[in-house]
Coordinates of C-alpha atoms and ligand atoms in Angstrom, one line a residue:
M1 CA -64.4 -16.8 -15.2
T2 CA -65.2 -20.6 -14.0
V3 CA -65.4 -20.8 -10.2
N4 CA -62.6 -23.7 -9.5
Q5 CA -63.3 -25.6 -6.5
T6 CA -62.0 -29.1 -7.5
E7 CA -59.6 -30.4 -5.2
M8 CA -55.7 -30.1 -7.6
H9 CA -53.6 -33.4 -8.2
P10 CA -51.1 -35.0 -5.3
T11 CA -48.8 -34.8 -7.6
R12 CA -48.3 -32.7 -10.3
W13 CA -50.2 -29.1 -10.9
G14 CA -54.1 -28.0 -11.3
D15 CA -57.2 -29.6 -12.3
P16 CA -56.5 -33.5 -12.1
A17 CA -58.7 -33.0 -16.1
R18 CA -56.6 -30.8 -17.6
A19 CA -53.5 -32.6 -17.2
R20 CA -52.1 -33.4 -20.6
A21 CA -49.3 -35.8 -21.2
L22 CA -46.4 -33.3 -23.9
P23 CA -47.9 -32.7 -27.3
D24 CA -46.0 -34.7 -29.6
E25 CA -44.3 -31.6 -31.7
A26 CA -42.9 -30.3 -28.4
R27 CA -41.8 -33.6 -27.5
G28 CA -39.9 -33.6 -30.6
L29 CA -38.2 -30.7 -29.2
V30 CA -37.9 -31.9 -26.4
E31 CA -36.1 -35.1 -27.3
M32 CA -33.9 -32.7 -29.6
V33 CA -32.3 -30.1 -26.7
F34 CA -32.0 -32.8 -24.1
G35 CA -33.9 -35.6 -24.9
V36 CA -36.2 -37.5 -23.3
D37 CA -36.6 -39.8 -20.5
D38 CA -39.5 -40.6 -19.3
R39 CA -40.3 -40.9 -15.5
P40 CA -43.5 -41.7 -15.0
A41 CA -45.1 -40.4 -11.2
V42 CA -46.2 -43.0 -8.9
E43 CA -50.3 -42.3 -8.7
H44 CA -50.7 -43.0 -5.4
P45 CA -47.5 -42.6 -3.2
A46 CA -47.7 -44.5 0.2
L47 CA -47.9 -42.7 3.5
A48 CA -46.8 -43.2 7.5
P49 CA -50.1 -43.6 9.7
S50 CA -51.6 -40.7 11.1
A51 CA -49.2 -40.3 14.3
L52 CA -52.3 -38.5 16.2
T53 CA -53.9 -40.4 19.1
P54 CA -58.0 -41.6 19.4
E55 CA -58.2 -39.3 22.5
L56 CA -56.5 -35.9 20.4
V57 CA -58.5 -36.5 17.2
A58 CA -61.4 -36.3 19.2
G59 CA -60.6 -33.6 21.6
L60 CA -60.3 -31.7 18.0
E61 CA -63.8 -33.0 16.8
E62 CA -65.5 -30.9 19.8
I63 CA -64.1 -28.1 18.7
V64 CA -64.7 -28.2 14.7
G65 CA -67.4 -30.9 14.8
V66 CA -67.0 -34.4 13.9
G67 CA -66.4 -35.2 9.7
H68 CA -64.1 -31.6 10.1
V69 CA -61.1 -33.9 11.3
L70 CA -59.3 -35.8 8.6
T71 CA -57.3 -38.6 9.3
D72 CA -57.6 -40.9 6.2
D73 CA -54.9 -40.8 3.7
E74 CA -56.7 -38.6 0.6
T75 CA -57.0 -36.1 2.5
R76 CA -53.6 -36.1 4.5
R77 CA -51.9 -36.4 1.0
L78 CA -53.4 -33.4 -0.5
R79 CA -52.3 -31.3 2.3
T80 CA -48.4 -32.7 1.9
R81 CA -46.2 -29.9 1.1
G82 CA -47.1 -27.2 -2.2
K83 CA -46.0 -27.0 -5.8
S84 CA -42.6 -26.0 -6.0
T85 CA -40.7 -28.5 -8.5
P86 CA -39.1 -30.2 -5.7
D87 CA -42.4 -31.2 -4.3
L88 CA -43.5 -31.9 -7.2
L89 CA -40.5 -34.7 -7.8
R90 CA -40.4 -35.8 -4.6
A91 CA -44.4 -36.7 -4.7
R92 CA -43.3 -38.3 -7.9
V93 CA -41.3 -40.5 -6.7
G94 CA -43.6 -42.0 -3.8
D95 CA -41.8 -39.9 -1.5
L96 CA -44.7 -37.9 1.2
A97 CA -43.0 -37.8 4.4
D98 CA -44.4 -34.4 5.7
A99 CA -47.7 -35.7 5.4
P100 CA -49.7 -33.6 8.2
D101 CA -51.5 -36.6 10.8
A102 CA -55.0 -34.2 10.7
V103 CA -56.5 -32.1 8.0
V104 CA -58.6 -29.7 10.6
R105 CA -61.1 -27.2 8.9
P106 CA -62.4 -25.0 11.1
A107 CA -65.8 -22.6 10.3
D108 CA -64.5 -19.7 11.9
H109 CA -62.3 -16.9 13.7
D110 CA -63.4 -19.0 17.5
E111 CA -62.8 -22.0 16.0
V112 CA -59.3 -21.2 14.7
A113 CA -58.8 -19.7 18.2
A114 CA -60.0 -23.0 19.9
V115 CA -57.8 -25.0 17.6
L116 CA -54.3 -23.1 18.0
A117 CA -55.4 -23.1 22.1
F118 CA -55.6 -26.9 22.1
A119 CA -52.3 -27.4 19.8
V120 CA -50.5 -25.4 22.6
E121 CA -52.1 -27.4 25.2
H122 CA -51.2 -30.3 23.7
R123 CA -47.8 -29.3 22.1
L124 CA -49.2 -30.1 17.7
A125 CA -48.0 -28.2 15.6
V126 CA -49.8 -26.5 12.8
V127 CA -49.7 -25.5 9.1
P128 CA -52.2 -23.2 8.0
F129 CA -53.2 -24.2 4.9
G130 CA -55.2 -22.0 2.0
G131 CA -54.7 -22.8 -1.3
G132 CA -51.6 -24.9 -0.8
T133 CA -49.3 -23.9 -4.1
S134 CA -46.8 -22.5 -1.9
V135 CA -42.6 -23.0 -3.6
T136 CA -40.8 -22.1 -1.0
G137 CA -41.2 -25.2 1.7
G138 CA -44.1 -23.2 3.0
L139 CA -46.5 -25.9 4.0
V140 CA -43.4 -28.6 5.3
A141 CA -43.6 -28.0 9.7
R142 CA -40.5 -29.0 11.4
R143 CA -41.8 -32.7 13.2
E144 CA -39.4 -33.0 16.3
G145 CA -40.8 -31.9 19.7
F146 CA -44.6 -31.9 18.7
A147 CA -46.9 -35.4 19.4
G148 CA -48.0 -34.4 15.9
V149 CA -49.1 -32.2 13.1
L150 CA -52.1 -30.6 11.9
S151 CA -52.9 -29.7 8.7
L152 CA -55.8 -26.1 9.6
D153 CA -57.5 -26.1 5.6
L154 CA -59.4 -23.2 5.4
V155 CA -61.6 -24.5 3.2
W156 CA -64.3 -23.9 4.9
M157 CA -63.9 -20.2 5.6
K158 CA -64.9 -19.0 2.1
R159 CA -67.5 -16.1 2.7
L160 CA -67.7 -12.6 1.7
L161 CA -68.6 -11.3 5.1
S162 CA -69.5 -7.4 3.8
V163 CA -69.0 -5.1 1.2
D164 CA -68.6 -0.9 1.5
H165 CA -69.5 0.6 -1.8
V166 CA -69.1 3.2 -1.0
S167 CA -65.2 3.4 0.6
M168 CA -64.9 0.6 -2.1
T169 CA -63.7 -2.0 0.1
A170 CA -64.9 -5.8 0.5
T171 CA -63.8 -8.0 4.1
L172 CA -63.7 -12.2 2.8
E173 CA -62.6 -15.0 4.9
P174 CA -59.0 -16.2 3.3
G175 CA -60.2 -19.6 2.6
L176 CA -61.4 -18.2 -0.8
R177 CA -59.4 -19.3 -3.4
G178 CA -58.7 -16.2 -5.8
P179 CA -61.8 -17.3 -8.1
E180 CA -64.2 -17.4 -6.0
A181 CA -63.3 -14.2 -4.7
E182 CA -64.0 -12.9 -7.3
A183 CA -67.0 -14.7 -8.4
L184 CA -68.4 -13.0 -5.2
L185 CA -67.1 -9.8 -5.9
A186 CA -68.3 -9.4 -9.6
A187 CA -72.4 -10.1 -8.2
E188 CA -71.3 -6.5 -7.4
G189 CA -69.7 -5.4 -9.9
M190 CA -66.3 -5.5 -8.3
T191 CA -62.6 -6.2 -8.6
I192 CA -60.2 -7.3 -6.5
G193 CA -57.7 -7.7 -9.3
H194 CA -54.9 -9.9 -8.2
F195 CA -54.1 -12.2 -10.7
P196 CA -50.8 -14.1 -10.0
Q197 CA -50.5 -17.4 -12.3
S198 CA -51.6 -19.2 -9.2
F199 CA -54.7 -17.9 -9.1
E200 CA -56.6 -20.3 -9.7
Y201 CA -56.2 -22.5 -6.8
A202 CA -54.3 -19.7 -4.5
S203 CA -56.1 -18.1 -1.9
L204 CA -56.7 -15.1 -0.6
G205 CA -55.1 -15.9 2.9
G206 CA -52.4 -17.7 1.1
F207 CA -51.8 -14.2 -1.1
A208 CA -51.5 -12.1 2.2
A209 CA -49.8 -14.8 4.2
T210 CA -47.0 -14.6 1.5
R211 CA -47.4 -11.2 0.0
S212 CA -47.6 -12.4 -3.5
S213 CA -47.8 -10.4 -6.4
G214 CA -50.2 -10.3 -9.5
Q215 CA -49.4 -10.5 -13.3
S216 CA -51.4 -7.2 -13.5
S217 CA -48.1 -6.5 -12.4
A218 CA -47.7 -2.6 -12.3
G219 CA -51.5 -2.2 -11.8
F220 CA -52.8 -3.7 -9.0
G221 CA -49.1 -5.9 -8.9
R222 CA -48.9 -6.7 -5.0
F223 CA -52.0 -7.9 -2.3
D224 CA -49.9 -5.8 0.2
A225 CA -51.0 -3.1 -1.0
L226 CA -54.7 -4.3 -1.5
V227 CA -55.1 -5.0 2.0
V228 CA -56.2 -2.2 4.2
G229 CA -57.5 -4.0 7.6
M230 CA -56.8 -7.6 8.7
T231 CA -58.3 -10.3 11.8
V232 CA -55.6 -12.9 13.2
A233 CA -55.8 -15.7 15.7
T234 CA -52.9 -16.1 17.5
P235 CA -52.3 -18.2 20.4
R236 CA -51.9 -14.6 22.7
G237 CA -55.4 -14.0 21.2
R238 CA -57.1 -12.1 19.0
I239 CA -55.5 -8.4 16.8
D240 CA -58.0 -6.5 15.0
L241 CA -56.2 -4.2 12.8
G242 CA -57.0 -1.3 10.5
T243 CA -59.1 0.9 11.1
A244 CA -59.0 3.7 8.7
P245 CA -56.7 3.9 5.2
A246 CA -53.6 5.7 6.7
N247 CA -52.8 6.8 9.7
A248 CA -49.6 7.7 12.1
A249 CA -50.6 5.4 15.1
G250 CA -46.9 3.7 15.5
P251 CA -45.5 1.5 13.3
D252 CA -48.1 -0.6 10.9
L253 CA -48.9 -3.9 12.5
R254 CA -50.7 -4.6 9.8
Q255 CA -47.0 -5.6 8.1
L256 CA -45.7 -7.7 11.1
F257 CA -49.1 -10.3 9.9
L258 CA -48.5 -9.7 6.1
G259 CA -46.0 -12.1 4.8
S260 CA -45.5 -14.1 8.2
E261 CA -46.9 -17.0 6.7
G262 CA -48.2 -18.5 8.8
T263 CA -45.9 -18.3 12.0
L264 CA -47.1 -15.4 14.5
G265 CA -50.6 -16.0 13.7
V266 CA -54.3 -17.6 11.4
I267 CA -55.4 -14.7 9.3
T268 CA -59.0 -15.4 9.6
S269 CA -60.7 -11.9 7.8
L270 CA -59.4 -9.5 5.3
T271 CA -60.6 -6.0 4.3
V272 CA -58.9 -5.6 0.5
R273 CA -59.5 -2.2 -1.9
V274 CA -62.2 -3.4 -4.7
R275 CA -62.3 -1.8 -7.8
P276 CA -65.1 -1.6 -10.2
V277 CA -65.0 -4.7 -13.1
P278 CA -63.0 -3.2 -15.6
A279 CA -65.4 -2.7 -18.3
V280 CA -62.4 -3.1 -21.5
Q281 CA -58.9 -4.8 -21.4
V282 CA -56.8 -4.9 -24.0
Y283 CA -52.9 -6.8 -24.3
E284 CA -50.5 -5.7 -26.9
C285 CA -47.0 -6.6 -27.9
W286 CA -44.1 -4.5 -28.6
R287 CA -41.0 -5.4 -29.5
W288 CA -37.8 -4.2 -28.5
S289 CA -34.0 -5.1 -29.8
S290 CA -32.3 -5.9 -26.3
F291 CA -33.3 -6.8 -23.3
A292 CA -31.9 -3.6 -21.6
D293 CA -33.6 -1.3 -23.8
G294 CA -37.0 -2.9 -23.2
A295 CA -36.2 -2.2 -19.6
T296 CA -35.3 1.5 -19.9
A297 CA -38.1 1.5 -21.9
M298 CA -40.4 0.3 -18.5
R299 CA -38.5 2.4 -16.1
T300 CA -39.2 5.1 -18.0
L301 CA -43.5 4.6 -17.8
A302 CA -42.8 4.2 -14.1
Q303 CA -40.7 7.0 -13.5
S304 CA -42.8 9.4 -15.6
G305 CA -46.1 7.8 -14.1
L306 CA -47.7 5.9 -17.2
L307 CA -47.6 2.8 -16.0
P308 CA -50.1 0.5 -17.6
T309 CA -51.9 -2.6 -15.3
V310 CA -50.2 -5.7 -17.0
L311 CA -45.8 -4.4 -18.0
R312 CA -43.3 -7.5 -18.7
L313 CA -40.6 -8.2 -20.7
S314 CA -39.2 -11.4 -21.9
D315 CA -35.2 -11.1 -22.0
E316 CA -33.7 -12.6 -25.9
S317 CA -34.2 -16.4 -24.7
E318 CA -37.1 -16.1 -23.3
S319 CA -38.9 -14.2 -26.4
A320 CA -37.0 -16.9 -28.9
I321 CA -39.3 -19.3 -27.2
N322 CA -42.2 -17.3 -26.7
L323 CA -41.6 -16.3 -30.8
A324 CA -41.7 -19.9 -31.9
D325 CA -44.7 -18.9 -34.2
P326 CA -43.6 -15.5 -36.1
A327 CA -47.5 -15.4 -37.5
A328 CA -48.9 -14.1 -33.7
I329 CA -46.9 -11.5 -33.8
G330 CA -47.8 -10.1 -37.4
G331 CA -45.9 -12.5 -39.3
E332 CA -42.7 -10.3 -38.9
A333 CA -38.7 -11.7 -38.4
A334 CA -38.7 -12.9 -34.1
T335 CA -35.9 -10.7 -33.0
G336 CA -35.3 -9.2 -30.4
C337 CA -37.1 -9.2 -27.1
L338 CA -40.9 -9.0 -26.4
M339 CA -43.4 -6.9 -24.3
V340 CA -46.4 -7.9 -23.0
T341 CA -48.8 -4.3 -22.3
G342 CA -52.0 -4.4 -20.4
F343 CA -54.7 -1.7 -20.2
E344 CA -58.1 -2.2 -18.7
G345 CA -60.5 0.4 -17.0
E346 CA -63.2 2.5 -19.1
P347 CA -62.6 3.2 -22.7
A348 CA -61.9 6.8 -23.1
A349 CA -58.9 6.1 -20.1
V350 CA -58.1 2.7 -21.9
E351 CA -57.3 4.8 -25.0
A352 CA -55.4 8.0 -23.6
K353 CA -53.5 5.4 -21.8
R354 CA -52.2 3.3 -25.0
A355 CA -51.8 6.9 -26.6
A356 CA -49.1 7.9 -24.2
V357 CA -47.5 4.3 -23.6
T358 CA -47.0 4.3 -27.6
T359 CA -45.9 7.4 -27.8
V360 CA -43.1 6.6 -25.4
F361 CA -42.5 3.7 -26.9
E362 CA -41.7 4.3 -30.1
G363 CA -39.7 7.6 -29.0
L364 CA -37.5 5.4 -27.4
G365 CA -37.5 2.5 -30.2
G366 CA -40.0 0.1 -30.0
T367 CA -41.8 -1.1 -32.4
Y368 CA -45.3 -1.9 -32.7
A369 CA -46.3 -5.8 -32.6
G370 CA -50.4 -6.1 -32.0
T371 CA -52.7 -7.2 -30.0
A372 CA -52.5 -11.1 -31.2
A373 CA -49.7 -12.1 -29.4
G374 CA -50.8 -10.0 -26.3
E375 CA -54.2 -11.9 -26.2
K376 CA -52.1 -15.3 -26.8
W377 CA -50.8 -14.5 -23.4
A378 CA -53.5 -13.0 -21.5
H379 CA -55.6 -16.3 -22.5
G380 CA -53.3 -19.4 -22.0
R381 CA -51.3 -17.0 -19.0
Y382 CA -52.6 -20.4 -16.2
D383 CA -51.3 -22.7 -18.6
A384 CA -48.1 -23.2 -18.0
P385 CA -47.6 -24.7 -14.8
Y386 CA -49.3 -28.0 -16.7
L387 CA -47.0 -28.0 -19.2
R388 CA -44.0 -28.1 -16.2
D389 CA -46.0 -31.4 -15.7
S390 CA -46.0 -32.6 -18.7
L391 CA -42.2 -32.2 -18.7
L392 CA -41.1 -33.6 -15.7
D393 CA -42.9 -36.5 -17.0
A394 CA -40.6 -36.3 -20.2
G395 CA -37.3 -36.1 -17.4
V396 CA -36.8 -32.6 -18.1
L397 CA -36.9 -30.5 -14.9
V398 CA -39.0 -26.7 -14.7
E399 CA -38.7 -24.5 -12.2
T400 CA -38.1 -20.8 -11.6
L401 CA -37.2 -18.5 -8.9
E402 CA -37.2 -14.3 -8.3
T403 CA -35.9 -11.7 -7.0
A404 CA -36.2 -8.0 -7.4
T405 CA -33.2 -4.8 -7.3
F406 CA -33.4 -1.0 -8.4
W407 CA -32.9 0.0 -11.6
S408 CA -29.3 0.6 -11.5
N409 CA -28.0 -2.8 -10.2
L410 CA -30.9 -4.7 -12.9
D411 CA -28.3 -5.7 -15.2
R412 CA -25.6 -6.8 -13.0
V413 CA -28.3 -8.5 -11.1
Y414 CA -29.6 -10.0 -14.6
T415 CA -26.4 -11.2 -16.0
G416 CA -25.1 -12.2 -12.5
V417 CA -27.5 -15.1 -11.8
K418 CA -28.5 -16.1 -15.1
A419 CA -24.8 -17.2 -15.1
A420 CA -25.1 -18.8 -11.9
L421 CA -27.9 -20.5 -12.9
E422 CA -25.7 -21.2 -16.3
A423 CA -23.2 -22.2 -14.6
A424 CA -24.7 -24.9 -11.8
L425 CA -26.9 -26.8 -14.1
G426 CA -24.4 -26.9 -17.1
Q427 CA -25.3 -28.2 -20.7
P428 CA -28.5 -28.6 -21.8
S429 CA -30.3 -26.1 -19.8
L430 CA -32.2 -23.0 -20.9
V431 CA -32.1 -20.5 -18.7
L432 CA -35.0 -17.7 -19.3
C433 CA -35.9 -14.4 -17.9
H434 CA -38.2 -12.1 -17.9
I435 CA -39.6 -8.4 -15.8
S436 CA -42.0 -9.1 -14.1
H437 CA -42.9 -6.8 -11.8
V438 CA -42.2 -3.2 -12.2
Y439 CA -41.4 0.4 -10.3
E440 CA -39.6 3.8 -9.5
T441 CA -36.9 2.3 -8.4
G442 CA -36.5 -0.7 -9.2
A443 CA -37.8 -3.6 -10.9
S444 CA -38.3 -8.3 -10.4
L445 CA -36.9 -10.5 -12.1
Y446 CA -38.0 -14.0 -13.0
Y447 CA -36.1 -17.1 -14.3
T448 CA -37.6 -20.3 -15.9
I449 CA -34.8 -23.0 -16.8
A450 CA -35.6 -26.2 -18.0
A451 CA -32.9 -29.2 -18.0
K452 CA -31.9 -32.8 -19.0
E453 CA -32.4 -34.4 -15.3
T454 CA -29.8 -36.6 -13.7
D455 CA -31.1 -39.1 -11.3
D456 CA -31.7 -36.7 -8.3
P457 CA -33.1 -34.5 -9.6
V458 CA -34.1 -32.6 -5.9
G459 CA -30.4 -32.6 -5.6
Q460 CA -29.5 -30.8 -8.9
W461 CA -32.3 -28.2 -8.1
R462 CA -30.7 -27.9 -4.9
A463 CA -27.5 -26.9 -6.2
A464 CA -29.2 -24.4 -8.7
K465 CA -30.9 -22.6 -6.6
A466 CA -28.2 -22.4 -4.0
A467 CA -25.9 -20.4 -6.6
A468 CA -28.3 -18.2 -8.4
S469 CA -30.2 -17.2 -4.2
D470 CA -25.8 -16.8 -3.2
A471 CA -25.9 -14.9 -6.4
M472 CA -28.7 -12.8 -5.7
L473 CA -27.2 -11.4 -2.5
A474 CA -23.5 -11.2 -3.8
A475 CA -25.5 -8.7 -6.3
G476 CA -27.1 -7.0 -4.0
A477 CA -30.3 -8.3 -4.6
T478 CA -33.6 -9.5 -2.4
I479 CA -33.7 -13.1 -2.0
T480 CA -37.6 -12.8 -2.9
H481 CA -39.7 -10.5 -4.1
H482 CA -42.8 -12.4 -5.2
H483 CA -42.9 -15.8 -3.7
A484 CA -42.2 -15.5 0.4
V485 CA -39.2 -17.0 2.5
G486 CA -40.5 -20.7 3.1
T487 CA -38.5 -22.6 4.7
D488 CA -36.9 -23.2 0.8
H489 CA -35.2 -19.2 1.5
L490 CA -33.9 -19.6 5.0
P491 CA -30.1 -19.4 5.1
W492 CA -30.1 -16.4 2.4
F493 CA -33.0 -14.5 3.6
E494 CA -31.2 -14.4 7.3
R495 CA -28.4 -13.8 5.4
E496 CA -30.6 -10.8 4.1
I497 CA -32.0 -9.3 6.9
G498 CA -28.8 -9.3 9.2
P499 CA -28.5 -10.1 13.3
V500 CA -30.5 -7.4 14.2
G501 CA -33.8 -8.1 11.6
V502 CA -33.8 -12.1 13.2
S503 CA -33.3 -10.6 16.6
I504 CA -36.8 -9.0 15.9
L505 CA -38.8 -11.3 14.1
R506 CA -38.2 -14.2 17.2
A507 CA -38.9 -11.4 19.7
V508 CA -42.2 -11.1 17.5
K509 CA -42.6 -15.0 17.6
A510 CA -41.4 -15.6 20.7
D511 CA -44.5 -12.9 22.3
L512 CA -47.3 -14.3 19.9
D513 CA -46.3 -17.7 19.6
P514 CA -44.7 -18.8 22.6
T515 CA -44.5 -22.5 22.8
G516 CA -43.7 -22.6 18.6
V517 CA -46.7 -24.7 17.7
L518 CA -47.3 -22.5 14.3
N519 CA -45.4 -23.2 11.4
P520 CA -42.3 -24.4 12.9
G521 CA -39.2 -24.7 11.1
V522 CA -40.4 -21.5 8.5
L523 CA -39.4 -17.8 8.0
I524 CA -38.4 -17.1 11.2
P525 CA -34.5 -18.3 10.8
Ligands
FAD601 C1 -48.0 -22.7 -10.9 C2 -47.3 -21.5 -9.6 C3 -47.9 -20.1 -9.9 C4 -47.6 -19.1 -9.5 N1 -47.2 -18.1 -9.3 C5 -47.1 -16.5 -8.0 C6 -47.9 -15.4 -9.1 O1 -47.8 -15.3 -9.7 N2 -47.1 -14.3 -8.1 C7 -46.8 -14.9 -6.8 O2 -46.5 -14.1 -6.0 N3 -46.9 -16.3 -6.2 C8 -47.1 -17.0 -7.1 N4 -46.8 -18.5 -6.5 C9 -47.5 -19.2 -5.3 C10 -48.3 -19.1 -4.4 O3 -49.2 -18.9 -5.5 C11 -48.2 -17.9 -3.3 O4 -47.3 -17.7 -2.4 C12 -49.7 -17.9 -3.0 O5 -49.9 -16.5 -2.7 C13 -49.8 -19.0 -2.3 O6 -51.3 -19.1 -1.6 P1 -52.1 -19.8 -1.0 O7 -53.2 -19.6 -1.0 O8 -51.8 -21.2 -2.1 O9 -50.7 -20.2 0.3 P2 -50.4 -22.1 0.8 O10 -49.5 -23.0 0.3 O11 -51.9 -22.6 1.7 O12 -49.8 -21.6 2.1 C14 -48.8 -20.3 2.1 C15 -47.6 -20.2 3.2 O13 -49.3 -19.5 3.6 C16 -49.6 -19.6 4.9 N5 -50.4 -19.2 4.9 C17 -51.4 -19.5 4.4 N6 -53.0 -19.1 4.7 C18 -53.2 -18.8 5.6 C19 -53.6 -17.7 6.5 N7 -55.0 -17.4 6.1 N8 -52.9 -17.4 7.3 C20 -51.7 -17.2 8.2 N9 -51.0 -18.4 7.4 C21 -51.4 -18.9 6.1 C22 -49.2 -21.0 4.8 O14 -49.3 -21.1 6.0 C23 -47.8 -20.9 4.1 O15 -46.6 -20.7 4.7 C24 -46.9 -19.6 -7.6 C25 -47.0 -20.5 -7.1 C26 -47.3 -21.7 -8.4 C27 -47.0 -23.4 -8.0

């Protein structure tokens, strides 16, 4: 695993060195399905000047030090918004209207607390910034009523603070990106094992603040389930949570901050469960005659305690694209639905689990499709976002969205959301789906769409997203299983939690952040 410390491209995903044009073959396919419509991005979008006065800059420098308050265009550009398709589309045409006025880089909890106090005193909005991979508008603070917007960049808070080899926990700072945290823990023979597709750039603080889910979907999927403790800086003061592996000491206050998206406080350290680096990793594939049959097989595993570490099932449309190279799955006709299973751990345990899963799947009519396609998936798991940029270059709108529901409701949600997306996007478009995470009681559905861009691709996507979000709630599903609320999901989130839920959130916000400086406009309806 390489430790990647490069900044992301301001208008694209990931490492600028890995940006690439659409390969000729894919370009041919795009031409056939959508028609290529080259849309080059503005390379250095212009910014409005920083609204911060020299006095405010000097005041912040007193807290974090000279050189740690940055108001130059390049740094502000890199801290503008997240990496959703609308974020990229707006940046690509030169719209960086949400740029912060300054990027402030604290070194530790006390500096974070002091910046918050300064922000309260001077009415500055504060946007905690981890990896900048938000896909729901979580980094777009409302500016009205504030003297300026600060990006509170946690890039210097990257220490492994302690490791408890007996309890198998580690305490780390929030600014560590996925690979950085894993590299520090690997030196201790340990891993967190949380691998979302954004792993290469997203931070531990961001994982906690958004309750993200990794691709080890059935094993160490949810980050919130890995967190045993945390320290949070709030405008009200510091709170340390997590004194035991479990307790009955009232409601679990950790849950208030997990998923709080920088609106209630800044997470300044996290204690997480760790495990030994797995000795063996095996990824393989199964084929099912239908999405429903594959889903039944997943549910059977989940409800019999036999889940592998990775388990995902593509629907017919997504499988058809994944199976474009039949040789990759053993040369047979590529029909039906493709499932990836991944097993990690000690060799004997991995073999025992594989054998048990094989017995269940064979009994349910699954066809084993070998390890090649599974290994290919594991190898290329972080590449797809680069392809999104290449497709945007060619005038193809690409975006993802996700939801979750109970097993008994899965088909209703699957068909309802798919139909809503297809109707809203019109032709030519593709709507692909996979089951990304499974539980005993239900599963998450993850959709990928591709459509020919109109003259207003942001509006085009907003309309499709609204239709899909309405369909989710109409079918009784959640507005988000793991992308969080941000600003994009707010209207549906409000409907999902109802007036009493809204009232609770507002009361907590009013208490912890009475002047509302933390991420105004995000999460709290
Ligand atoms: C290509 C791509 C793939 C993705 N794949 C996945 C996936 O597989 N699974 C998944 O769950 N998500 C995924 N996401 C969404 C995103 O990566 C996650 O939400 C991630 O957890 C965000 O982490 P971050 O460090 O980038 O946070 P940021 O984007 O920096 O911040 C996200 C939110 O958390 C707040 N925040 C950040 N750090 C702190 C802190 N220390 N204290 C308080 N608040 C804080 C921010 O203010 C913001 O509201 C993907 C996104 C992209 C672009």
